[in-house]
Amino acid sequence: MPGPDAEPPRHVAIIMDGNGRWAERRGLPRAAGHVAGVEAVRRVVRAAPTHGIGTLTLYAFSSDNWRRPEPEVRMLMSLLRAYLRDECAACARSGVRLRVIGRRDRLPVALAEAIEQAETATAGGDCLELRVAIDYSARDAILRAATLLRDTPPTREQFGAALAASTHAGACAPDVDLVVRTAGEQRLSDFLLWESAYAELWFTRTLWPDFGAAHLAAAVRAFERRERRYGALPGGTQPLAESA
Ligand code: IPE
Ligand code: IPE
Ligand code: MG
């Protein structure tokens, strides 16, 4: 049972894995798994605000995913573009602010344009910040932030701001409270390494296209039962120390 003071996770980050296996188990092409995965995204975006989640970051395409066969990459790029195009009116209506984090310079022009349009159309949303990570690598983002700051030793806060700038994230999101990964894998695959320093981790064998509101609710319940200590003793409430 969650304690009476259990706080919901403010920032949830999801590594949406298992689309390919979902399709293969049905004798379908991998693309069918990615299409079904978009429906899971819609379910989770609808459910997130009901749990008090303010920021949801979804890992959609890692910088290492360029290593996949070209037809799959092309299919994913056009699926992402269609998602942003089709979803942005509904997001604007329901107060969802869309942002895409990652590199933009290697994306197809049409996708880069769809990103700009979706971000502009949903800029007024204040119910949920939905961040979609595309061509994202946490290690590359850290390296770019370090380059931006090479003349000034930064505080953690300043470094976080440079990191946000280096991934087109706009304002700095709060630290990740909860990382969810589907499909049975238990690794971070270069996702939000800096931001997840004290994140709670929750893994499920469910494949991403089968993920829905009930799974998100289970992850939030598990989070609310955890005790976060930040290096202090149980019950310690001091905030995290800032670096020197
Ligand atoms: C996640 O599903 C989607 C992306 C990484 C783009 P996968 O495509 O990795 O699915 P599996 O891991 O092969 O089942
Ligand atoms: C991580 O999934 C990237 C995304 C979910 C977009 P992968 O399927 O690419 O990760 P690995 O290769 O199994 O670590
Ligand atoms: Mg995978």
PDB file of C-alpha atoms in Angstrom, residues 20-149:
ATOM      1  CA  GLY A  20       9.446  -6.024 -33.120  1.00  0.00           C
ATOM      2  CA  ARG A  21       8.875  -9.059 -30.895  1.00  0.00           C
ATOM      3  CA  TRP A  22       5.164  -8.255 -30.652  1.00  0.00           C
ATOM      4  CA  ALA A  23       4.914  -8.379 -34.444  1.00  0.00           C
ATOM      5  CA  GLU A  24       7.153 -11.423 -34.852  1.00  0.00           C
ATOM      6  CA  ARG A  25       5.032 -13.414 -32.399  1.00  0.00           C
ATOM      7  CA  ARG A  26       2.035 -12.757 -34.650  1.00  0.00           C
ATOM      8  CA  GLY A  27       3.881 -13.598 -37.846  1.00  0.00           C
ATOM      9  CA  LEU A  28       3.689  -9.938 -38.898  1.00  0.00           C
ATOM     10  CA  PRO A  29       6.392  -7.633 -40.224  1.00  0.00           C
ATOM     11  CA  ARG A  30       8.185  -5.581 -37.554  1.00  0.00           C
ATOM     12  CA  ALA A  31       6.509  -2.462 -38.945  1.00  0.00           C
ATOM     13  CA  ALA A  32       3.155  -3.746 -37.656  1.00  0.00           C
ATOM     14  CA  GLY A  33       4.598  -3.718 -34.142  1.00  0.00           C
ATOM     15  CA  HIS A  34       5.674  -0.094 -34.503  1.00  0.00           C
ATOM     16  CA  VAL A  35       2.192   0.872 -35.746  1.00  0.00           C
ATOM     17  CA  ALA A  36       0.594  -0.918 -32.778  1.00  0.00           C
ATOM     18  CA  GLY A  37       3.093   0.838 -30.508  1.00  0.00           C
ATOM     19  CA  VAL A  38       1.627   4.206 -31.488  1.00  0.00           C
ATOM     20  CA  GLU A  39      -1.725   3.140 -30.011  1.00  0.00           C
ATOM     21  CA  ALA A  40       0.041   2.362 -26.736  1.00  0.00           C
ATOM     22  CA  VAL A  41       1.532   5.859 -26.809  1.00  0.00           C
ATOM     23  CA  ARG A  42      -1.966   7.330 -27.156  1.00  0.00           C
ATOM     24  CA  ARG A  43      -3.236   5.271 -24.190  1.00  0.00           C
ATOM     25  CA  VAL A  44      -0.359   6.305 -21.951  1.00  0.00           C
ATOM     26  CA  VAL A  45      -0.562   9.989 -22.882  1.00  0.00           C
ATOM     27  CA  ARG A  46      -4.271   9.986 -21.987  1.00  0.00           C
ATOM     28  CA  ALA A  47      -3.648   8.235 -18.671  1.00  0.00           C
ATOM     29  CA  ALA A  48      -0.554  10.147 -17.486  1.00  0.00           C
ATOM     30  CA  PRO A  49      -2.246  13.330 -16.168  1.00  0.00           C
ATOM     31  CA  THR A  50      -4.733  11.247 -14.147  1.00  0.00           C
ATOM     32  CA  HIS A  51      -1.763  10.095 -12.022  1.00  0.00           C
ATOM     33  CA  GLY A  52      -0.413  13.595 -11.423  1.00  0.00           C
ATOM     34  CA  ILE A  53       2.428  13.056 -13.903  1.00  0.00           C
ATOM     35  CA  GLY A  54       3.530  16.455 -15.226  1.00  0.00           C
ATOM     36  CA  THR A  55       6.297  15.358 -17.604  1.00  0.00           C
ATOM     37  CA  LEU A  56       6.357  12.196 -19.691  1.00  0.00           C
ATOM     38  CA  THR A  57       9.425  11.410 -21.807  1.00  0.00           C
ATOM     39  CA  LEU A  58       9.081   8.613 -24.356  1.00  0.00           C
ATOM     40  CA  TYR A  59      12.102   7.016 -26.019  1.00  0.00           C
ATOM     41  CA  ALA A  60      11.017   6.664 -29.641  1.00  0.00           C
ATOM     42  CA  PHE A  61      14.278   6.427 -31.612  1.00  0.00           C
ATOM     43  CA  SER A  62      17.781   6.240 -30.197  1.00  0.00           C
ATOM     44  CA  SER A  63      20.847   7.525 -31.996  1.00  0.00           C
ATOM     45  CA  ASP A  64      21.952   3.893 -32.135  1.00  0.00           C
ATOM     46  CA  ASN A  65      18.723   2.914 -33.898  1.00  0.00           C
ATOM     47  CA  TRP A  66      20.263   4.356 -37.104  1.00  0.00           C
ATOM     48  CA  ARG A  67      22.107   1.029 -37.160  1.00  0.00           C
ATOM     49  CA  ARG A  68      18.892  -0.809 -38.083  1.00  0.00           C
ATOM     50  CA  PRO A  69      18.095  -1.780 -41.676  1.00  0.00           C
ATOM     51  CA  GLU A  70      17.305   1.235 -43.816  1.00  0.00           C
ATOM     52  CA  PRO A  71      13.673   0.266 -44.614  1.00  0.00           C
ATOM     53  CA  GLU A  72      12.854  -0.018 -40.884  1.00  0.00           C
ATOM     54  CA  VAL A  73      14.490   3.353 -40.181  1.00  0.00           C
ATOM     55  CA  ARG A  74      12.572   4.960 -43.035  1.00  0.00           C
ATOM     56  CA  MET A  75       9.325   3.450 -41.777  1.00  0.00           C
ATOM     57  CA  LEU A  76       9.957   4.739 -38.244  1.00  0.00           C
ATOM     58  CA  MET A  77      10.731   8.247 -39.515  1.00  0.00           C
ATOM     59  CA  SER A  78       7.480   8.412 -41.442  1.00  0.00           C
ATOM     60  CA  LEU A  79       5.508   6.938 -38.530  1.00  0.00           C
ATOM     61  CA  LEU A  80       6.912   9.588 -36.199  1.00  0.00           C
ATOM     62  CA  ARG A  81       6.032  12.297 -38.666  1.00  0.00           C
ATOM     63  CA  ALA A  82       2.475  10.965 -39.027  1.00  0.00           C
ATOM     64  CA  TYR A  83       2.120  10.765 -35.233  1.00  0.00           C
ATOM     65  CA  LEU A  84       3.151  14.391 -34.752  1.00  0.00           C
ATOM     66  CA  ARG A  85       0.960  15.570 -37.626  1.00  0.00           C
ATOM     67  CA  ASP A  86      -2.125  13.608 -36.528  1.00  0.00           C
ATOM     68  CA  GLU A  87      -1.772  14.160 -32.806  1.00  0.00           C
ATOM     69  CA  CYS A  88      -0.953  17.799 -32.495  1.00  0.00           C
ATOM     70  CA  ALA A  89      -4.559  19.121 -32.686  1.00  0.00           C
ATOM     71  CA  ALA A  90      -5.729  16.632 -30.032  1.00  0.00           C
ATOM     72  CA  CYS A  91      -2.713  17.490 -27.852  1.00  0.00           C
ATOM     73  CA  ALA A  92      -3.435  21.210 -28.149  1.00  0.00           C
ATOM     74  CA  ARG A  93      -7.085  20.607 -27.160  1.00  0.00           C
ATOM     75  CA  SER A  94      -6.179  18.529 -24.126  1.00  0.00           C
ATOM     76  CA  GLY A  95      -3.408  20.804 -22.856  1.00  0.00           C
ATOM     77  CA  VAL A  96      -0.518  18.527 -23.830  1.00  0.00           C
ATOM     78  CA  ARG A  97       2.653  20.383 -24.739  1.00  0.00           C
ATOM     79  CA  LEU A  98       4.744  18.400 -27.200  1.00  0.00           C
ATOM     80  CA  ARG A  99       8.499  18.685 -27.373  1.00  0.00           C
ATOM     81  CA  VAL A 100      10.976  16.551 -29.230  1.00  0.00           C
ATOM     82  CA  ILE A 101      14.370  16.014 -27.624  1.00  0.00           C
ATOM     83  CA  GLY A 102      17.491  14.828 -29.414  1.00  0.00           C
ATOM     84  CA  ARG A 103      19.357  15.837 -32.541  1.00  0.00           C
ATOM     85  CA  ARG A 104      17.481  17.397 -35.422  1.00  0.00           C
ATOM     86  CA  ASP A 105      20.205  17.774 -38.038  1.00  0.00           C
ATOM     87  CA  ARG A 106      20.073  14.154 -39.237  1.00  0.00           C
ATOM     88  CA  LEU A 107      16.290  13.856 -39.488  1.00  0.00           C
ATOM     89  CA  PRO A 108      14.380  13.918 -42.785  1.00  0.00           C
ATOM     90  CA  VAL A 109      13.325  17.508 -43.539  1.00  0.00           C
ATOM     91  CA  ALA A 110       9.624  16.601 -43.432  1.00  0.00           C
ATOM     92  CA  LEU A 111      10.000  15.195 -39.912  1.00  0.00           C
ATOM     93  CA  ALA A 112      11.976  18.221 -38.720  1.00  0.00           C
ATOM     94  CA  GLU A 113       9.184  20.445 -40.071  1.00  0.00           C
ATOM     95  CA  ALA A 114       6.491  18.349 -38.386  1.00  0.00           C
ATOM     96  CA  ILE A 115       8.377  18.714 -35.089  1.00  0.00           C
ATOM     97  CA  GLU A 116       8.483  22.503 -35.383  1.00  0.00           C
ATOM     98  CA  GLN A 117       4.779  22.651 -36.263  1.00  0.00           C
ATOM     99  CA  ALA A 118       3.751  20.353 -33.416  1.00  0.00           C
ATOM    100  CA  GLU A 119       5.836  22.272 -30.884  1.00  0.00           C
ATOM    101  CA  THR A 120       4.381  25.599 -32.015  1.00  0.00           C
ATOM    102  CA  ALA A 121       0.784  24.343 -32.116  1.00  0.00           C
ATOM    103  CA  THR A 122       0.967  22.888 -28.592  1.00  0.00           C
ATOM    104  CA  ALA A 123       3.149  25.542 -26.928  1.00  0.00           C
ATOM    105  CA  GLY A 124       0.299  26.717 -24.664  1.00  0.00           C
ATOM    106  CA  GLY A 125      -0.311  23.272 -23.098  1.00  0.00           C
ATOM    107  CA  ASP A 126       0.050  23.154 -19.326  1.00  0.00           C
ATOM    108  CA  CYS A 127      -1.572  19.846 -18.369  1.00  0.00           C
ATOM    109  CA  LEU A 128       1.243  17.512 -19.492  1.00  0.00           C
ATOM    110  CA  GLU A 129       4.672  18.044 -21.036  1.00  0.00           C
ATOM    111  CA  LEU A 130       5.076  15.198 -23.518  1.00  0.00           C
ATOM    112  CA  ARG A 131       8.699  14.843 -24.620  1.00  0.00           C
ATOM    113  CA  VAL A 132       9.425  12.443 -27.444  1.00  0.00           C
ATOM    114  CA  ALA A 133      13.085  11.446 -27.763  1.00  0.00           C
ATOM    115  CA  ILE A 134      14.127  11.088 -31.406  1.00  0.00           C
ATOM    116  CA  ASP A 135      17.739  10.611 -32.530  1.00  0.00           C
ATOM    117  CA  TYR A 136      18.530  10.805 -28.841  1.00  0.00           C
ATOM    118  CA  SER A 137      21.702   9.698 -27.078  1.00  0.00           C
ATOM    119  CA  ALA A 138      22.267  10.726 -23.462  1.00  0.00           C
ATOM    120  CA  ARG A 139      26.037  10.395 -23.787  1.00  0.00           C
ATOM    121  CA  ASP A 140      26.138  12.573 -26.893  1.00  0.00           C
ATOM    122  CA  ALA A 141      23.899  15.140 -25.168  1.00  0.00           C
ATOM    123  CA  ILE A 142      26.289  15.260 -22.205  1.00  0.00           C
ATOM    124  CA  LEU A 143      29.245  15.735 -24.545  1.00  0.00           C
ATOM    125  CA  ARG A 144      27.482  18.564 -26.394  1.00  0.00           C
ATOM    126  CA  ALA A 145      26.564  20.262 -23.103  1.00  0.00           C
ATOM    127  CA  ALA A 146      30.186  19.989 -21.952  1.00  0.00           C
ATOM    128  CA  THR A 147      31.271  21.657 -25.187  1.00  0.00           C
ATOM    129  CA  LEU A 148      28.785  24.494 -24.673  1.00  0.00           C
ATOM    130  CA  LEU A 149      30.206  25.106 -21.193  1.00  0.00           C
TER     131      LEU A 149
END
